[in-house]
Coordinates of C-alpha atoms and ligand atoms in Angstrom, one line a residue:
X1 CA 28.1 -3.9 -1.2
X2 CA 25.5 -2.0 -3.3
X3 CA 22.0 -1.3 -1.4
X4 CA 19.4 -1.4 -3.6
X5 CA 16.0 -2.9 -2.2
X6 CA 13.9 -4.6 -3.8
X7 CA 16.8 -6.2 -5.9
X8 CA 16.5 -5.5 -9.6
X9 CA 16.6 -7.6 -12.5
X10 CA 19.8 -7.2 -13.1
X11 CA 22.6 -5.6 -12.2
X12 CA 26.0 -5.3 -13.7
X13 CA 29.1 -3.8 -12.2
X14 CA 32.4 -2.5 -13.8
X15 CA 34.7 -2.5 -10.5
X16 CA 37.8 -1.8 -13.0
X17 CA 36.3 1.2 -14.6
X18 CA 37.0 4.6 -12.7
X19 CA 33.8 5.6 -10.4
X20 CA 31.9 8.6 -11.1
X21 CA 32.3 11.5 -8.6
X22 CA 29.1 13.3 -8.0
X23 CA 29.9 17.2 -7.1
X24 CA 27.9 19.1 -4.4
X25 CA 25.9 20.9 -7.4
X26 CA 25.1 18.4 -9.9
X27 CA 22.9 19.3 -12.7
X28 CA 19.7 16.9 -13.6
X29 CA 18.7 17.3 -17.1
X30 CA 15.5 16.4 -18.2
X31 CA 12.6 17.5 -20.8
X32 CA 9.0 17.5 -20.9
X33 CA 7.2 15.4 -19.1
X34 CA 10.3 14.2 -17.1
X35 CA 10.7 17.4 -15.5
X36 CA 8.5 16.5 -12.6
X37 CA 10.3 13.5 -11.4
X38 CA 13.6 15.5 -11.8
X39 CA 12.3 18.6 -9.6
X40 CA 11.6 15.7 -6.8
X41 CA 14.5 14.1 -7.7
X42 CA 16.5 17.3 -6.8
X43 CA 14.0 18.1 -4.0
X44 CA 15.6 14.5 -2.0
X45 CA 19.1 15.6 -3.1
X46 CA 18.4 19.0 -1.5
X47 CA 17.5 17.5 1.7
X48 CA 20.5 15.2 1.8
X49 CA 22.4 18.6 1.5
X50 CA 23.7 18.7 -1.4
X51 CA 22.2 22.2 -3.9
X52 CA 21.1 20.5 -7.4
X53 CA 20.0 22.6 -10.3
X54 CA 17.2 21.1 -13.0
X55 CA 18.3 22.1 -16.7
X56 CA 17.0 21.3 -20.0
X57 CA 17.6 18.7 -21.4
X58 CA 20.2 20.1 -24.1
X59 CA 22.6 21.5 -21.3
X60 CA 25.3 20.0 -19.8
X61 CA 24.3 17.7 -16.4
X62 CA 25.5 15.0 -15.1
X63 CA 22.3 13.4 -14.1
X64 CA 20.3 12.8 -17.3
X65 CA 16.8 11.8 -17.0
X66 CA 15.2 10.7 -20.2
X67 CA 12.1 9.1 -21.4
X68 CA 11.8 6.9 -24.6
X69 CA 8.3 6.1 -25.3
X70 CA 6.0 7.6 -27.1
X71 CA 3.4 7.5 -23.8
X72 CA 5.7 8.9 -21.6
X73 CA 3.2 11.4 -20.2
X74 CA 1.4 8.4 -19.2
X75 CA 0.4 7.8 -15.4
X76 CA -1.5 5.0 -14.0
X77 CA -5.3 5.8 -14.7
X78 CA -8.8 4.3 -14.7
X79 CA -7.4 2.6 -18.4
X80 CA -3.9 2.6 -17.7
X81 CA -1.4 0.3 -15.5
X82 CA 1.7 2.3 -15.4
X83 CA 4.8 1.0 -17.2
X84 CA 7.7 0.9 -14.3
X85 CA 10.5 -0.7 -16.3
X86 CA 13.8 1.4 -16.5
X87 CA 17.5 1.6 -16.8
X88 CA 19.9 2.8 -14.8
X89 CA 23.0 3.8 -16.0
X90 CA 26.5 5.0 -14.2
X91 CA 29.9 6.0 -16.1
X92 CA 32.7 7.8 -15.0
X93 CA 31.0 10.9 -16.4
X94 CA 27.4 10.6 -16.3
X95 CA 24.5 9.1 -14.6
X96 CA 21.5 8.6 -16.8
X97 CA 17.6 7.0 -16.3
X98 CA 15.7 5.8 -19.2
X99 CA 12.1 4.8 -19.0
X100 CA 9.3 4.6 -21.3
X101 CA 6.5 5.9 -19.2
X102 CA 7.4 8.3 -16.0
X103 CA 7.0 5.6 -13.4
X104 CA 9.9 3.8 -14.8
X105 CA 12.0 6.9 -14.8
X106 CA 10.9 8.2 -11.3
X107 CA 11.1 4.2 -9.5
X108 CA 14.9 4.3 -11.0
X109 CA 15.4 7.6 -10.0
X110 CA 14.6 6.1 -6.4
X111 CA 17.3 3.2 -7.3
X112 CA 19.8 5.8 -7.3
X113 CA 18.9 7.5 -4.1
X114 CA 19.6 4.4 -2.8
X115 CA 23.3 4.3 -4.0
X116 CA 23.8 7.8 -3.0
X117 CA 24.9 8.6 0.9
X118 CA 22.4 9.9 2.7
X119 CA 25.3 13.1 3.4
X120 CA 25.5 15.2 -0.2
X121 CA 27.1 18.1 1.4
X122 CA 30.4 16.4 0.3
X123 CA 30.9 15.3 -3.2
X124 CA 30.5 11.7 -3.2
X125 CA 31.9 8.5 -5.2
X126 CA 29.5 6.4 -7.3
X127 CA 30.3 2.5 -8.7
X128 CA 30.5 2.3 -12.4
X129 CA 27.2 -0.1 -13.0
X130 CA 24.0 -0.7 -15.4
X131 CA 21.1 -1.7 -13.6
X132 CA 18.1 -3.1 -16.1
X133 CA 14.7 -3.6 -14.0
X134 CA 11.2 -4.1 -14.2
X135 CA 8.8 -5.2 -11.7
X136 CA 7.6 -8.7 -11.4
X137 CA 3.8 -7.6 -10.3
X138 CA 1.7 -4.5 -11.4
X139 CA 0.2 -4.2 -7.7
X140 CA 2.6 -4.2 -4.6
X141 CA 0.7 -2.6 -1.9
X142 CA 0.4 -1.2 1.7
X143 CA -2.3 -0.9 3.3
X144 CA -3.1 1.5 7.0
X145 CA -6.3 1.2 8.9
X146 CA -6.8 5.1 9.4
X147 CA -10.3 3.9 11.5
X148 CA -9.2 2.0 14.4
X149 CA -6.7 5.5 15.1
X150 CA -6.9 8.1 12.4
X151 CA -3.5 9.9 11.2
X152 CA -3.3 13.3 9.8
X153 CA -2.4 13.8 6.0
X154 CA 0.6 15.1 7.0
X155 CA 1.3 11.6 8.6
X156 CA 0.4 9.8 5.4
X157 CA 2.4 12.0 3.2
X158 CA 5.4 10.8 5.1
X159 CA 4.6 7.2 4.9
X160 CA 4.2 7.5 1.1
X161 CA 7.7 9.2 0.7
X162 CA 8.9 6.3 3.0
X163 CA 7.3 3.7 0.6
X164 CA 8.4 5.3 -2.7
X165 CA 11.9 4.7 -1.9
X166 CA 10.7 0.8 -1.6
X167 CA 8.8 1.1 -4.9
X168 CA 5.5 0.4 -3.5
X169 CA 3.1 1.4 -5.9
X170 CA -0.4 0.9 -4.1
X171 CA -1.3 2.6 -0.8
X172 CA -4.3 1.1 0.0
X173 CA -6.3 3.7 2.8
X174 CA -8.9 1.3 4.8
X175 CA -11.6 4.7 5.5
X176 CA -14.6 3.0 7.3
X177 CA -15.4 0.4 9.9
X178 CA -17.4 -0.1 12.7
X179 CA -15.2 2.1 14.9
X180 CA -15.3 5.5 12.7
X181 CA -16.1 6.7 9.2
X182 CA -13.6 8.7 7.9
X183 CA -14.3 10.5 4.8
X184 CA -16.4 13.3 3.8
X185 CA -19.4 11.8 1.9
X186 CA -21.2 14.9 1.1
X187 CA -25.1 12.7 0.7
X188 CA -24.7 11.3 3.8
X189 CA -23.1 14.4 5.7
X190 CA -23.5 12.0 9.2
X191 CA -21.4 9.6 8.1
X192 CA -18.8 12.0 9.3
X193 CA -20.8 14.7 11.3
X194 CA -21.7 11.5 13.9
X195 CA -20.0 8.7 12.5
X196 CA -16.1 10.2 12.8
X197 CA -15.9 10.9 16.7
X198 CA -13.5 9.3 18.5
X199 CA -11.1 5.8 17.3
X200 CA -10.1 2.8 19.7
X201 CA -10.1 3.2 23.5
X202 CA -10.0 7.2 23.9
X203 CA -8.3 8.0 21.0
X204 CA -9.5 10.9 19.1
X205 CA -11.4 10.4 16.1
X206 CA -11.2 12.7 12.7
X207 CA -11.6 12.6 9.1
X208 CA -10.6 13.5 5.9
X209 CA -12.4 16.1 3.7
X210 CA -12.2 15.4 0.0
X211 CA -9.6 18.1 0.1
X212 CA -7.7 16.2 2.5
X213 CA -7.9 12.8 0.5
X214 CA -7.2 15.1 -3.0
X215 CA -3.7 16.3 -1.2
X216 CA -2.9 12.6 -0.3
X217 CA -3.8 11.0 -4.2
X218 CA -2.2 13.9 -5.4
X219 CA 1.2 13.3 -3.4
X220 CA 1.0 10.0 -4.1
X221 CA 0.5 10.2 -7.9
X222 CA 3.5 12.5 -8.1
X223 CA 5.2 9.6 -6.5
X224 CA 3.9 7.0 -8.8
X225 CA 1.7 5.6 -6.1
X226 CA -2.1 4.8 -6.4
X227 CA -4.7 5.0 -4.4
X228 CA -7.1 2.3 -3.3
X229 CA -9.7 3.6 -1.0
X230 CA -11.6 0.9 0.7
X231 CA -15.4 0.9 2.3
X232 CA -15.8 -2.0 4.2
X233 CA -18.9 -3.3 3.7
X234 CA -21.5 -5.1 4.3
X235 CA -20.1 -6.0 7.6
X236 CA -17.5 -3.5 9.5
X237 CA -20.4 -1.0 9.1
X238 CA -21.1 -0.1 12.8
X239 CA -19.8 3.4 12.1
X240 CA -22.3 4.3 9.4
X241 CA -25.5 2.1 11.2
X242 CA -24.7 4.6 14.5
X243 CA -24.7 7.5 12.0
X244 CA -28.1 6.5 10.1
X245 CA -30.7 4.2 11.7
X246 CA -32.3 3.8 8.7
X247 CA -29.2 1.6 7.1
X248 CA -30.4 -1.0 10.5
X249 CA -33.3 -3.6 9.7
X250 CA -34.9 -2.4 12.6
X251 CA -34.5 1.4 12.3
X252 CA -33.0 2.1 15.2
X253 CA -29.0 3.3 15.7
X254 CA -26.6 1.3 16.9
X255 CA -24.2 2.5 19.7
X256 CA -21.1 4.0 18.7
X257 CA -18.5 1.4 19.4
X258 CA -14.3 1.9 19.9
X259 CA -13.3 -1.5 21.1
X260 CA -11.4 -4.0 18.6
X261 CA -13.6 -7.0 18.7
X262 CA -14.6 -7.8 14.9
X263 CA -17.8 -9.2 13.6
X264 CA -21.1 -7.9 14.8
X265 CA -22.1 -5.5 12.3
X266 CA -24.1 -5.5 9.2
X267 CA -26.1 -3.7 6.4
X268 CA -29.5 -4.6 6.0
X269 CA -30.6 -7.1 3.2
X270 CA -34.2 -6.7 4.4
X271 CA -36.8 -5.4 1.5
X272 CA -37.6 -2.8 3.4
X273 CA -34.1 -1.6 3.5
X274 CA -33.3 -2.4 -0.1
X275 CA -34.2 1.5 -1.4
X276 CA -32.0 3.3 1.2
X277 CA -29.5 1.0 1.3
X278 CA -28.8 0.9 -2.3
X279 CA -28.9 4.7 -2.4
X280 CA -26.7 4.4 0.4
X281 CA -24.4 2.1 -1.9
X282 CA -24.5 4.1 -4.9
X283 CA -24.0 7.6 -3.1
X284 CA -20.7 6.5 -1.2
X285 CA -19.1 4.4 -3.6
X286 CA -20.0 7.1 -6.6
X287 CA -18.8 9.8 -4.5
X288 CA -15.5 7.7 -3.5
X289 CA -15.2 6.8 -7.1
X290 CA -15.0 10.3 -8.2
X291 CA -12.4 11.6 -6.2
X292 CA -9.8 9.0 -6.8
X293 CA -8.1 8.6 -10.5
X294 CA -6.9 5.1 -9.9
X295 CA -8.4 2.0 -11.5
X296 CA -9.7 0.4 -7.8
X297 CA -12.5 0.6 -5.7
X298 CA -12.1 -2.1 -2.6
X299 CA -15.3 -2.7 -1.2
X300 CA -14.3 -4.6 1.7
X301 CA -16.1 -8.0 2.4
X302 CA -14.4 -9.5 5.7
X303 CA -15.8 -10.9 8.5
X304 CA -19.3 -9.9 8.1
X305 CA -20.4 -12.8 10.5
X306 CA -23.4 -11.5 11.2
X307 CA -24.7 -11.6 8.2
X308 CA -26.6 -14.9 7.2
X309 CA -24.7 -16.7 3.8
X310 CA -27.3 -16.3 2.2
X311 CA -27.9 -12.3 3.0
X312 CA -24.0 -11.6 2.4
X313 CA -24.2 -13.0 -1.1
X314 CA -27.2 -10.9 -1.7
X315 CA -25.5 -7.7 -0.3
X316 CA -21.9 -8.4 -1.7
X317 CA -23.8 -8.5 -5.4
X318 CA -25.6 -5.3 -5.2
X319 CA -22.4 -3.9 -3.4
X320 CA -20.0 -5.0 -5.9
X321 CA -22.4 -4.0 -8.6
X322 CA -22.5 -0.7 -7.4
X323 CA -18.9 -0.2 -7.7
X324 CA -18.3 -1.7 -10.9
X325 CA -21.0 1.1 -12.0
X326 CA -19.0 3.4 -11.1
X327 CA -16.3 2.5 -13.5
X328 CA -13.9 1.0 -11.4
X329 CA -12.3 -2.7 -11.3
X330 CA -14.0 -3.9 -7.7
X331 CA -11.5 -5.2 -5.1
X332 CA -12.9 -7.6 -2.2
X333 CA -11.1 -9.5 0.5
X334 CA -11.6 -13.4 -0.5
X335 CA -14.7 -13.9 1.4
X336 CA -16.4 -12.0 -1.4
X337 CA -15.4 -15.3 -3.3
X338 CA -18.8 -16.8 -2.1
X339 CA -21.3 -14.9 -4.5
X340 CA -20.9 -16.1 -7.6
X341 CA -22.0 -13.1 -9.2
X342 CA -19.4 -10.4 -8.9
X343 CA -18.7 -8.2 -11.9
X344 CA -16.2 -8.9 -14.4
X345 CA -12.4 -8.8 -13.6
X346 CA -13.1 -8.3 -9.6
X347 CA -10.7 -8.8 -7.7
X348 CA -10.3 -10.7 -4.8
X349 CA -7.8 -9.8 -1.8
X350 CA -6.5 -12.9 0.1
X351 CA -6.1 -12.9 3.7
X352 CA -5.8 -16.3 5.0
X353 CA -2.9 -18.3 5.8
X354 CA 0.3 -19.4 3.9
X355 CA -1.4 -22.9 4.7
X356 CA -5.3 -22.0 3.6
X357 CA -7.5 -22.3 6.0
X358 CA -10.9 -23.4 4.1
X359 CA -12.5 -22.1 2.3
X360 CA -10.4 -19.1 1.4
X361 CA -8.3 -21.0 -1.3
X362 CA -11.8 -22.2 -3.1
X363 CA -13.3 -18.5 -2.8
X364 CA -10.1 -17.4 -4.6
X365 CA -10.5 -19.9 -7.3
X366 CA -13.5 -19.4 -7.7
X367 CA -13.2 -15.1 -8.7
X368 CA -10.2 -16.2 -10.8
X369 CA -12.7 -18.8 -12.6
X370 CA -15.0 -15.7 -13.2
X371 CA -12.0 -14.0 -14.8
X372 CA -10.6 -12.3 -11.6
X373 CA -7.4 -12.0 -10.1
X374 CA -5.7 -12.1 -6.8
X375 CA -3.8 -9.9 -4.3
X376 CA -1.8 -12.1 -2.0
X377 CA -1.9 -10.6 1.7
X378 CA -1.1 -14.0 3.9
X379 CA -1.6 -12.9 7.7
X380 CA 0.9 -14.6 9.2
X381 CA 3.7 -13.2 6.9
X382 CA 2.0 -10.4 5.3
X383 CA 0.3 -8.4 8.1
X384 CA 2.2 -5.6 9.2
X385 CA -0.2 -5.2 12.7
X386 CA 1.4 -8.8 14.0
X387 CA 4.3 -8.1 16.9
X388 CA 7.8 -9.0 16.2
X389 CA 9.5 -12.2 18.2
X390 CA 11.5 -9.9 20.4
X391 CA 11.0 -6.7 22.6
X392 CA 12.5 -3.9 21.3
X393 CA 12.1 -0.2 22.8
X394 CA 8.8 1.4 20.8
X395 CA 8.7 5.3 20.3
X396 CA 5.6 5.7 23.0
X397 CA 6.9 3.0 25.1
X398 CA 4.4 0.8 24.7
X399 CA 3.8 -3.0 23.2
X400 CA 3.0 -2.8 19.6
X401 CA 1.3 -5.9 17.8
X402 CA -0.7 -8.4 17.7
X403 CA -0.4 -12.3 17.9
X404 CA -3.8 -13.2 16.3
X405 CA -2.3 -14.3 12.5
X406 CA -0.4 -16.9 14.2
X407 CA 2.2 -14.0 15.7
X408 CA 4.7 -13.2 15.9
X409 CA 6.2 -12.3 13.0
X410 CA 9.9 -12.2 11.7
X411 CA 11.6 -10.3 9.3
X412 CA 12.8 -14.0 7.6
X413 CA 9.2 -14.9 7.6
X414 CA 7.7 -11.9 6.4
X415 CA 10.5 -12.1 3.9
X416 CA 10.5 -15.7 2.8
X417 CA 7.1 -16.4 1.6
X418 CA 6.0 -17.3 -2.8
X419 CA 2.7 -15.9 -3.9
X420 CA 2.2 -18.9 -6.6
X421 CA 2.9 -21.0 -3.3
X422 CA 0.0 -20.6 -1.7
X423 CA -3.2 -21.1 -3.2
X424 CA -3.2 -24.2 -5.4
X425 CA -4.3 -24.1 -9.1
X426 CA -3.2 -20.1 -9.6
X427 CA -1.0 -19.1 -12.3
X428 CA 1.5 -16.1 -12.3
X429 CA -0.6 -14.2 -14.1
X430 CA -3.7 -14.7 -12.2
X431 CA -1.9 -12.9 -9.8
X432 CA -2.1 -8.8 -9.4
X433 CA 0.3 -8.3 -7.0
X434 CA 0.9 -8.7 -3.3
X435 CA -0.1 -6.0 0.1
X436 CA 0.7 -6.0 3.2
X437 CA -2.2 -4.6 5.5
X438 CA -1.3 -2.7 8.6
X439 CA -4.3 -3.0 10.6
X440 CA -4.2 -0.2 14.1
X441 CA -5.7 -1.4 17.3
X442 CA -1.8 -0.7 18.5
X443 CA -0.5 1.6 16.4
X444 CA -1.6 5.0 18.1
X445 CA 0.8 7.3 16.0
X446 CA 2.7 7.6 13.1
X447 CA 6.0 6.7 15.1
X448 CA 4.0 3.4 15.9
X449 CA 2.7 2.7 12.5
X450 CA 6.8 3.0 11.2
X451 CA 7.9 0.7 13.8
X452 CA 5.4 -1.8 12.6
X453 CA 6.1 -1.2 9.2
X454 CA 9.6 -0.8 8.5
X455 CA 11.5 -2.8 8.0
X456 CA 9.3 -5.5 6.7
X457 CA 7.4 -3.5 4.4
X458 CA 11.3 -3.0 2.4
X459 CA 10.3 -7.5 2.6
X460 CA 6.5 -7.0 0.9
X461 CA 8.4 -4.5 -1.6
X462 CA 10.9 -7.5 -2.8
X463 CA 8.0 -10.0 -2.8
X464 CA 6.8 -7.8 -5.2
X465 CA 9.1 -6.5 -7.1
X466 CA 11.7 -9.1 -7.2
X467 CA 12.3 -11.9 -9.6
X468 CA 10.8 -15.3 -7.9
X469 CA 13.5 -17.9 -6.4
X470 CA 17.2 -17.0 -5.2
X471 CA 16.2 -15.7 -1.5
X472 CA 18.7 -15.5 0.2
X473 CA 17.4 -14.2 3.6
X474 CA 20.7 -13.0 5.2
X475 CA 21.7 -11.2 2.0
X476 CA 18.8 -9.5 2.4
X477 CA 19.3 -8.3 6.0
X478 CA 22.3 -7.0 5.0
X479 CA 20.9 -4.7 2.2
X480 CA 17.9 -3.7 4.4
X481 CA 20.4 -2.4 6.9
X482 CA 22.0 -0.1 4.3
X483 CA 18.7 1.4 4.5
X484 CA 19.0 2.4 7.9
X485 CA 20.9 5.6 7.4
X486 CA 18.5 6.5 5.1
X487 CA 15.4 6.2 7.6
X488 CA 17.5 8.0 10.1
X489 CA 17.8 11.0 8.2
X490 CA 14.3 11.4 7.2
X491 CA 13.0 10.2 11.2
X492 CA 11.3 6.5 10.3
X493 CA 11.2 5.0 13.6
X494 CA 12.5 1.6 11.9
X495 CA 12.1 -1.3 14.3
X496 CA 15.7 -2.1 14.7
X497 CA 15.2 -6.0 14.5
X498 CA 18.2 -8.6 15.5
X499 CA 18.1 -10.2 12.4
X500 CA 19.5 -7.3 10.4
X501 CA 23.5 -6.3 10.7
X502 CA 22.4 -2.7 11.5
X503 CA 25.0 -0.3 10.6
X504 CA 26.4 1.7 13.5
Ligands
LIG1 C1 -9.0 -8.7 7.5 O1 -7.9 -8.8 8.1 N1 -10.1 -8.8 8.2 C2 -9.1 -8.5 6.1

């Protein structure tokens, strides 16, 4: 059977017509502004062992990338949503991508790494097939909490690379909350200076420069990947209240805090506070603003339960207002949903359950009545941080997960879930995409964060991606297992799940 994950539009085979054979030295041929996703097209060939050679466009190749529309320099900018549709096509002589835009050619140009075995030092045998795809939403998202334990860039490089092959096309980096802050914020230097040291239990802290964040956008918009930095505020804050007492009502700093208990932090909506605390706003969120090229600023929102009602609606307006300002479209968990004066087209980031729990469903309606849209992210079938229903061995031999979104969660479940199904009253198109979050208090490295994640993220990818009805859950196993091979070779510590025929 053919592995391709999330399942395209369509797919149409010719097993009568003779299969292509791919030699160990194929030529890619591509022009322009398709010369990019070539070179990391041959790059992954090149690690799969096989020694690919990128030519223009007029020579001779048997991999043909080509781009048809008139924008196909086009990424995904502050004005732009990236076009991702794209053919794939496979004779007995010749495979060739089409796209309009770059996206389109580099997610099929992933399509086809997932046909190919993950062993090129032989020449290999390809099916005769036309794939035609597009995705069904513009947003399909994963999120890691780099606060609660903080991963190197090298780390997150690997995890984009890993989520490509999915076509994920967010990568949403969670940078501040009440156990660190980490990213350089050069007008509030103690954000980081004070606020970075140390992560959950002992775990070491750290940050990113704006160099450090720059390398991680930039790998990922090579990739076709966004970034959506997030600064949880007004709750979530503790890390930048230890930093600066004056951001605390009663000028004093709070205690640096590494346990995972949520809740008990909060910005100040006193008038005395307003000046700095605006400043505050406007400094971080400007400086955030600037260093990211995607259309999104998330400005968090959750669980500020120390805040009175009537204080968080006041902060999450001048919050939200200070992000729109800077030019972005605002992203908020739902809660947000309670001031009824966000800026136009926020969006609001839904958390709850697959059955609501109030009054999540009526905060949701309520930004989508201001001309808003939604990001479906259910807990208890979205959240990458909830255990699995069975013990498996963990890289650090430890438990990973948590049970609080109604855990555990299965591969079927995080797998067999409608976005339209959830919150009643929203249309298709009032819906931006899906995410799945994966929050840290357990994952401690990398290793842990892929054993969380994979393979239900490959799940969260066909949610996405996929054309709504027709699930058939053990279908699916069985193409998520040819994936296996493939996270093998490239060391993703896959949790290796009983419901999924693994291969070998
Ligand atoms: C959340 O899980 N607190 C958004």
């Amino acid at each position: 059977m053919l592995t391709i994950v999330p399942r395209p539009r369509t797919l149409r085979m010719s097993p009568d017509e003779e299969a292509l054979t791919l030699g160990t030295t194929p030529g890619i041929a591509a022009a322009g502004a398709a010369r990019p996703v070539a070179e990391l097209l041959a790059a992954s060939l090149r690690g799969r062992g096989a020694a690919p050679s990128v030519v223009d466009a007029d020579d001779a190749a048997v991999i043909v990338l080509e781009l048809t529309g008139p924008d196909g320099s086009r990424g995904a900018s502050d004005d732009h949503i990236a076009d991702e549709s794209y053919t794939l096509d496979i004779t007995s002589a010749a495979i060739t991508v089409s796209a309009p835009e770059r996206a389109g050619l580099f997610r099929g140009t992933q399509t086809l790494l997932q046909l190919l075995p993950v062993d090129l030092a032989a020449s290999a045998q390809l099916p005769v097939l036309h794939v035609d795809d597009a995705p069904r939403f513009g947003y399909r998202g994963v999120m890691i909490d780099v606060v609660r334990h903080f991963f190197p860039v090298a780390d997150v490089l690997k995890l984009i690379d890993a989520l490509a092959l999915l076509k994920i096309n967010v990568l949403h980096l969670h940078l501040t909350d009440d156990q660190g802050w980490r990213i350089q914020i050069d007008s509030w230097p103690d954000l980081t200076a004070v606020g970075a040291a140390g992560a959950v239990g002992d775990a070491p802290g750290g940050f990113y420069t704006k160099d450090d964040l720059g390398r991680i956008i930039a790998y990922a918009a090579e990739r076709f990947i966004t970034v959506v930095p997030e600064i949880d505020l007004p709750g979530h804050t503790n890390a930048a209240l230890h930093a600066y007492p004056e951001l605390n009502a009663d000028g004093v700093a709070r205690e640096a805090y590494h346990g995972i208990e949520v809740g008990f932090s909060s910005l100040s909506a006193s008038p005395e506070r307003a000046e700095v605390t605006d400043r505050f706003l406007r400094d971080v969120l400007g400086e955030v603003a600037a260093l990211t090229p995607g259309p999104w600023l998330h400005v968090g929102g959750d669980e500020s339960w120390s805040t009175s009602a009537e204080d968080y609606r006041d902060l999450v307006r001048r919050i939200t207002a200070a992000a729109a300002a800077t030019g972005k479209r605002v992203i908020g968990w739902h809660e947000i949903g309670s001031c009824d004066d966000l800026p136009a087209g926020t969006v609001a980031q839904y958390w709850s359950y697959l059955q609501p729990v109030a009054p999540a469903a009526d905060q949701v309606r309520a930004v989508v009545a201001h001309g808003g849209q939604v990001i479906m992210s259910p807990a208890d079938v979205a959240y990458l941080d909830i255990r699995y229903p069975e013990d498996l061995p963990t890289p650090g031999g430890y438990a990973l997960g948590l049970d609080w979104a109604d855990g555990p969660t299965s591969f079927a479940a995080a797998y067999g879930w409608e976005p339209t199904a959830i919150v009643e009253g929203l249309a298709e198109s009032d819906i931006l995409g899906v995410e799945s979050p994966l929050w840290t208090e357990t994952a401690l490295t990398i290793a842990d964060v892929e054993h969380l994640a994979f393979p239900r993220a490959a799940a969260l990818a066909e949610v996405g991606w996929s054309a709504a009805g027709d699930r058939d859950p053990a279908e699916f196993a069985e193409r998520v297992a040819s994936l296996g091979p493939g996270w093998d070779a490239t060391g993703i510590r896959y949790a290796r799940l009983s419901e999924v025929p693994w291969r070998g």
